[in-house]
Amino acid sequence: MSETTNTRFTPRIFSGIQPSGGLTLGNYLGALKRFAALQGGEAETIYCIVDLHAITVWQDPQILPQRTREAAAAFMAAGVDPARSILFNQSQVSAHAEMAWLFNTVARVGWMYRMTQFKDKAGKNTENVSLGLLAYPALMAADILTYQATAVPVGEDQKQHLELTRDIAAKFNHDYGVEHFPITEPLIEGVATRVMSLRDGSKKMSKSDPSDASRINLTDDADAIAQKIRKARTDAEPLPGAMEGLKDRPEARNLVNIYAALSDETPDQVLTRFEGQGFGAFKPALAEIAVAALEPITRRMSEYMADPAEIDRILGEGSVRAAEVATPILEKTKEIMGLLQSRP
């Protein structure tokens, strides 16, 4: 169904990240690096800083704008070109919020309560969290479908939300007898779409981990990066010649995946080169390649952040371009639903 349906739509990729601050190597390898690589292909690329998602939990209004600019700086420092992609922040394009409300009437409450991320964030406090935290998957669906995006690059932990987006699109199309929304396809590729903690290979690398040694921040300097890799948890075994040999060695597997992603190789290619060697040899090589990849990004981020007015200008221009795509799709959605609109 999805292949047939999606051929009707302009190829378009949409994705976004929250301006939560503290971007890490995981954000770079799992998202930003991939976003930059997708530019210039058959599909139009639209990238968004999802600040409306951020406020589903309380944000300091003095800090949020700075984090939004920092996220924009990270996009551009990683290679996202505002001339080749549309780059903007979500709250500047009102179609997102309008479409989210329309989707609130399509999505079912049970769908929302089944979302793993809601359960994780709300915990036992489900009666006191914001309604936005429960309903925000409808906003995520709106982010994607307001542009009739045909594909979304996602990590394993986001697949459930994309499935919900597909369910909403399918239900809308069925309820109104139209093929208005594509059944958006996931783009899951790359060897390090899910980067794990340097201290615990079973946990995702996260800015919320109490230990700064568990992650490499995009603002870390060369010395900090090298030190964190040197102190990363490993084991005493030498490296095997293939990834199958790392099945029960999560920390070792994580470091090999990071090396492969940074060097644009397969993990098996990396292991062929380091087969039989220990981490005394592997870690310095990984540190060298990580510093070489990340130092320019850190430097460019600092340069962008030194001129916040220029970041605001770029995001403003991006929002105008985004609205030019989104508004006609939103208006057609309203028309399909029988909502009257004034005509000039």
Coordinates of C-alpha atoms in Angstrom, one line a residue:
M1 CA 0.0 0.0 0.0
S2 CA 2.7 2.5 1.0
E3 CA 4.7 2.2 -2.2
T4 CA 1.7 2.7 -4.4
T5 CA 0.4 5.6 -2.3
N6 CA 3.7 7.3 -1.9
T7 CA 4.4 7.5 -5.7
R8 CA 1.8 10.3 -5.8
F9 CA 3.8 12.6 -3.6
T10 CA 6.8 14.7 -4.0
P11 CA 9.8 12.9 -2.4
R12 CA 10.4 14.7 0.8
I13 CA 12.4 14.0 3.9
F14 CA 11.5 15.5 7.3
S15 CA 13.2 15.2 10.6
G16 CA 13.9 17.3 13.7
I17 CA 15.6 17.4 17.1
Q18 CA 14.5 18.9 20.4
P19 CA 16.4 22.0 21.7
S20 CA 17.2 20.3 24.9
G21 CA 20.8 21.4 25.1
G22 CA 23.9 19.3 25.6
L23 CA 24.1 17.7 22.1
T24 CA 26.3 14.6 22.0
L25 CA 28.2 12.3 19.7
G26 CA 25.0 10.3 19.6
N27 CA 23.1 13.2 18.2
Y28 CA 25.8 13.7 15.6
L29 CA 26.1 10.1 14.4
G30 CA 22.4 9.2 14.9
A31 CA 21.0 12.3 13.3
L32 CA 23.0 15.3 12.2
K33 CA 25.6 13.5 10.1
R34 CA 22.9 11.6 8.4
F35 CA 20.8 14.7 7.8
A36 CA 23.7 16.4 6.0
A37 CA 24.4 13.3 3.9
L38 CA 20.7 13.2 2.7
Q39 CA 21.0 16.6 1.1
G40 CA 21.2 16.9 -2.7
G41 CA 19.4 13.6 -3.5
E42 CA 16.1 13.1 -5.1
A43 CA 14.1 14.1 -2.0
E44 CA 13.7 17.6 -0.7
T45 CA 15.1 17.8 2.9
I46 CA 13.3 19.7 5.6
Y47 CA 14.9 19.9 9.1
C48 CA 13.3 21.4 12.2
I49 CA 14.2 22.3 15.8
V50 CA 11.1 21.1 17.5
D51 CA 10.7 23.7 20.3
L52 CA 6.9 23.0 20.7
H53 CA 7.8 19.5 21.7
A54 CA 10.3 20.8 24.2
I55 CA 7.7 22.7 26.1
T56 CA 5.7 19.5 26.9
V57 CA 7.9 19.7 30.0
W58 CA 8.6 23.0 31.6
Q59 CA 11.4 25.0 30.0
D60 CA 13.1 28.1 31.3
P61 CA 12.0 30.9 28.8
Q62 CA 15.3 32.6 29.3
I63 CA 17.3 29.4 28.3
L64 CA 15.1 27.9 25.6
P65 CA 15.9 30.5 22.9
Q66 CA 19.6 29.9 23.5
R67 CA 19.2 26.1 23.2
T68 CA 17.2 26.6 20.0
R69 CA 20.0 28.6 18.5
E70 CA 22.5 26.0 19.7
A71 CA 20.6 23.2 17.9
A72 CA 20.5 25.3 14.7
A73 CA 24.3 25.9 15.0
A74 CA 24.8 22.1 15.4
F75 CA 22.8 21.4 12.3
M76 CA 24.8 23.8 10.3
A77 CA 28.2 22.9 11.8
A78 CA 27.5 19.2 11.0
G79 CA 26.9 20.2 7.3
V80 CA 23.2 21.0 6.9
D81 CA 23.2 23.8 4.4
P82 CA 20.2 26.2 4.8
A83 CA 20.5 26.9 1.0
R84 CA 20.1 23.2 0.2
S85 CA 17.6 22.2 2.9
I86 CA 14.9 24.1 4.8
L87 CA 16.0 24.7 8.4
F88 CA 13.6 26.3 10.9
N89 CA 12.2 26.1 14.3
Q90 CA 8.8 24.6 14.7
S91 CA 7.0 27.3 16.7
Q92 CA 7.5 29.8 13.8
V93 CA 5.2 27.8 11.4
S94 CA 1.7 27.7 12.9
A95 CA 0.6 24.9 10.5
H96 CA 2.3 22.4 12.9
A97 CA 0.0 23.3 15.8
E98 CA -3.1 23.6 13.6
M99 CA -2.5 20.2 12.0
A100 CA -1.8 18.7 15.4
W101 CA -5.2 19.7 16.6
L102 CA -6.8 18.2 13.5
F103 CA -4.9 14.9 14.2
N104 CA -6.1 15.0 17.8
T105 CA -9.5 14.3 16.3
V106 CA -8.2 11.4 14.3
A107 CA -5.9 9.7 16.7
R108 CA -7.3 7.5 19.5
V109 CA -6.6 8.0 23.2
G110 CA -5.5 4.4 23.5
W111 CA -2.8 4.9 20.9
M112 CA -1.4 7.7 23.0
Y113 CA -1.4 5.7 26.3
R114 CA 0.5 2.9 24.5
M115 CA 3.5 5.1 23.6
T116 CA 6.5 3.8 25.5
Q117 CA 8.1 7.2 25.7
F118 CA 5.0 8.6 27.5
K119 CA 5.2 5.8 30.0
D120 CA 8.9 6.4 30.6
K121 CA 8.6 10.1 31.0
A122 CA 5.3 10.1 33.0
G123 CA 6.2 7.1 35.2
K124 CA 3.6 6.8 38.0
N125 CA 2.8 10.5 37.7
T126 CA 0.4 10.2 34.7
E127 CA -2.3 12.3 36.4
N128 CA -0.1 15.3 36.9
V129 CA 2.0 15.5 33.6
S130 CA 0.9 18.0 31.0
L131 CA -1.7 17.0 28.4
G132 CA 0.9 17.9 25.8
L133 CA 3.2 15.1 27.0
L134 CA 0.4 12.6 26.3
A135 CA -0.7 14.2 23.0
Y136 CA 2.6 15.2 21.5
P137 CA 2.8 12.1 19.2
A138 CA 0.0 13.8 17.3
L139 CA 2.1 16.9 17.0
M140 CA 5.0 14.7 15.8
A141 CA 2.7 13.2 13.2
A142 CA 1.7 16.8 12.2
D143 CA 5.4 17.8 11.8
I144 CA 5.8 15.0 9.3
L145 CA 2.5 15.0 7.5
T146 CA 2.1 18.8 7.2
Y147 CA 4.8 18.5 4.6
Q148 CA 3.5 15.2 3.2
A149 CA 7.0 13.8 4.0
T150 CA 7.5 10.4 2.3
A151 CA 10.5 9.4 4.5
V152 CA 11.8 10.1 7.9
P153 CA 15.3 9.2 9.2
V154 CA 14.7 7.6 12.6
G155 CA 16.5 5.7 15.3
E156 CA 15.3 2.4 16.7
D157 CA 13.8 4.3 19.7
Q158 CA 11.6 6.5 17.4
K159 CA 10.1 3.7 15.3
Q160 CA 7.0 3.6 17.5
H161 CA 6.2 7.2 16.9
L162 CA 6.6 6.8 13.2
E163 CA 4.2 3.8 13.3
L164 CA 1.7 6.1 15.0
T165 CA 2.2 8.7 12.2
R166 CA 1.5 6.0 9.6
D167 CA -1.6 4.9 11.6
I168 CA -2.9 8.5 11.7
A169 CA -2.3 9.0 7.9
A170 CA -4.0 5.7 7.1
K171 CA -7.0 6.4 9.3
F172 CA -7.4 9.9 7.9
N173 CA -7.2 8.6 4.3
H174 CA -9.7 5.9 5.0
D175 CA -12.1 8.0 7.0
Y176 CA -12.3 10.6 4.3
G177 CA -11.9 8.4 1.3
V178 CA -8.8 10.2 0.0
E179 CA -5.1 9.7 -0.6
H180 CA -4.1 12.9 1.0
F181 CA -1.2 11.8 3.2
P182 CA 1.6 9.4 2.4
I183 CA 2.3 6.4 4.5
T184 CA 5.7 7.7 5.5
E185 CA 8.6 5.3 5.3
P186 CA 11.4 5.0 7.9
L187 CA 15.0 5.5 6.9
I188 CA 17.1 3.4 9.3
E189 CA 20.6 3.2 8.1
G190 CA 24.2 3.5 9.2
V191 CA 26.2 1.6 11.8
A192 CA 25.8 3.9 14.8
T193 CA 22.2 5.1 14.6
R194 CA 22.1 4.3 18.3
V195 CA 25.2 5.3 20.1
M196 CA 25.6 3.8 23.6
S197 CA 27.1 5.2 26.8
L198 CA 30.9 5.0 27.2
R199 CA 30.3 3.7 30.7
D200 CA 27.6 1.2 30.1
G201 CA 27.1 -0.4 26.6
S202 CA 23.5 -1.4 27.4
K203 CA 22.4 2.3 27.8
K204 CA 22.0 4.9 25.1
M205 CA 24.4 7.8 25.2
S206 CA 22.4 10.7 26.8
K207 CA 23.0 14.2 28.1
S208 CA 20.8 13.3 31.2
D209 CA 23.3 10.7 32.4
P210 CA 24.8 12.0 35.7
S211 CA 28.3 11.0 34.5
D212 CA 29.8 13.4 32.0
A213 CA 32.3 10.6 31.2
S214 CA 29.5 8.6 29.7
R215 CA 29.2 10.8 26.7
I216 CA 31.1 12.9 24.2
N217 CA 29.6 16.4 24.0
L218 CA 29.7 18.3 20.8
T219 CA 31.2 21.2 22.8
D220 CA 34.1 19.0 24.2
D221 CA 37.6 20.0 23.2
A222 CA 40.2 17.6 21.8
D223 CA 41.7 16.8 25.2
A224 CA 38.3 16.0 26.7
I225 CA 37.3 13.7 23.8
A226 CA 40.6 11.8 24.0
Q227 CA 40.4 11.4 27.8
K228 CA 36.8 10.1 27.7
I229 CA 37.6 7.5 25.0
R230 CA 40.7 6.5 26.9
K231 CA 38.6 5.9 30.1
A232 CA 35.7 4.3 28.3
R233 CA 34.7 0.9 29.8
T234 CA 35.9 -2.1 27.8
D235 CA 37.0 -5.6 28.5
A236 CA 40.4 -7.5 28.6
E237 CA 39.7 -9.5 25.4
P238 CA 41.4 -8.7 22.1
L239 CA 39.3 -7.6 19.2
P240 CA 37.9 -10.4 16.9
G241 CA 37.9 -10.3 13.1
A242 CA 34.2 -9.9 12.8
M243 CA 31.2 -8.3 14.6
E244 CA 29.8 -11.7 15.4
G245 CA 32.6 -12.1 18.0
L246 CA 31.3 -9.0 19.9
K247 CA 27.8 -10.3 20.4
D248 CA 28.2 -10.5 24.2
R249 CA 30.6 -7.5 24.5
P250 CA 28.4 -4.4 24.4
E251 CA 31.0 -1.8 25.3
A252 CA 33.5 -3.2 22.7
R253 CA 30.8 -3.3 20.1
N254 CA 29.8 0.3 20.8
L255 CA 33.3 1.6 20.4
V256 CA 33.8 -0.4 17.1
N257 CA 30.5 1.0 15.8
I258 CA 31.5 4.5 16.7
Y259 CA 34.8 4.1 14.9
A260 CA 33.0 2.7 11.8
A261 CA 30.5 5.5 11.7
L262 CA 33.2 8.2 12.0
S263 CA 35.4 6.6 9.4
D264 CA 32.5 5.7 7.0
E265 CA 33.5 2.0 7.1
T266 CA 31.6 -1.1 8.1
P267 CA 32.3 -2.5 11.6
D268 CA 33.8 -5.7 10.0
Q269 CA 36.2 -3.6 8.0
V270 CA 37.4 -1.9 11.2
L271 CA 37.8 -5.3 12.9
T272 CA 39.8 -6.7 10.0
R273 CA 42.3 -3.9 10.6
F274 CA 42.4 -4.3 14.4
E275 CA 41.9 -8.1 14.7
G276 CA 43.9 -9.6 17.6
Q277 CA 44.7 -6.2 19.1
G278 CA 43.6 -4.9 22.4
F279 CA 42.1 -1.7 23.4
G280 CA 45.5 -0.2 24.3
A281 CA 45.9 0.1 20.5
F282 CA 42.3 0.6 19.5
K283 CA 41.4 3.5 21.8
P284 CA 44.2 5.9 20.7
A285 CA 43.2 5.3 17.1
L286 CA 39.5 5.9 17.9
A287 CA 40.4 9.1 19.8
E288 CA 42.4 10.4 16.9
I289 CA 39.6 9.8 14.4
A290 CA 37.0 11.2 16.8
V291 CA 39.0 14.4 17.4
A292 CA 39.5 14.9 13.7
A293 CA 35.8 14.5 13.0
L294 CA 34.4 16.5 15.9
E295 CA 36.9 19.4 16.4
P296 CA 35.8 21.2 13.2
I297 CA 32.1 20.9 14.3
T298 CA 32.9 22.3 17.7
R299 CA 34.7 25.2 16.2
R300 CA 32.0 25.9 13.7
M301 CA 29.3 25.8 16.4
S302 CA 31.2 28.4 18.4
E303 CA 31.5 30.6 15.3
Y304 CA 27.7 30.4 14.7
M305 CA 26.8 30.9 18.3
A306 CA 28.9 34.1 18.3
D307 CA 26.3 35.7 16.0
P308 CA 22.9 34.9 17.3
A309 CA 21.2 37.4 15.1
E310 CA 22.5 35.5 12.0
I311 CA 21.1 32.3 13.4
D312 CA 17.7 34.0 13.9
R313 CA 17.8 35.3 10.4
I314 CA 18.5 31.9 8.9
L315 CA 15.7 30.3 11.0
G316 CA 13.3 33.1 10.0
E317 CA 14.0 32.5 6.3
G318 CA 13.6 28.8 6.8
S319 CA 10.2 29.3 8.4
V320 CA 9.0 31.3 5.5
R321 CA 10.1 28.5 3.1
A322 CA 8.6 25.9 5.3
A323 CA 5.2 27.7 5.5
E324 CA 5.1 27.9 1.7
V325 CA 5.1 24.1 1.6
A326 CA 3.0 23.5 4.7
T327 CA 0.1 26.0 4.3
P328 CA -1.4 24.6 1.1
I329 CA -1.3 21.1 2.6
L330 CA -3.0 22.3 5.8
E331 CA -5.7 24.2 3.9
K332 CA -6.4 21.1 1.8
T333 CA -6.7 19.1 4.9
K334 CA -9.3 21.5 6.4
E335 CA -11.2 21.4 3.1
I336 CA -11.3 17.6 3.2
M337 CA -12.6 17.7 6.7
G338 CA -15.4 20.1 5.8
L339 CA -14.0 23.1 7.7
L340 CA -15.1 26.4 6.1
Q341 CA -12.5 28.9 5.2
S342 CA -12.7 32.5 4.2
R343 CA -11.7 33.3 0.6
P344 CA -10.2 36.6 -0.5

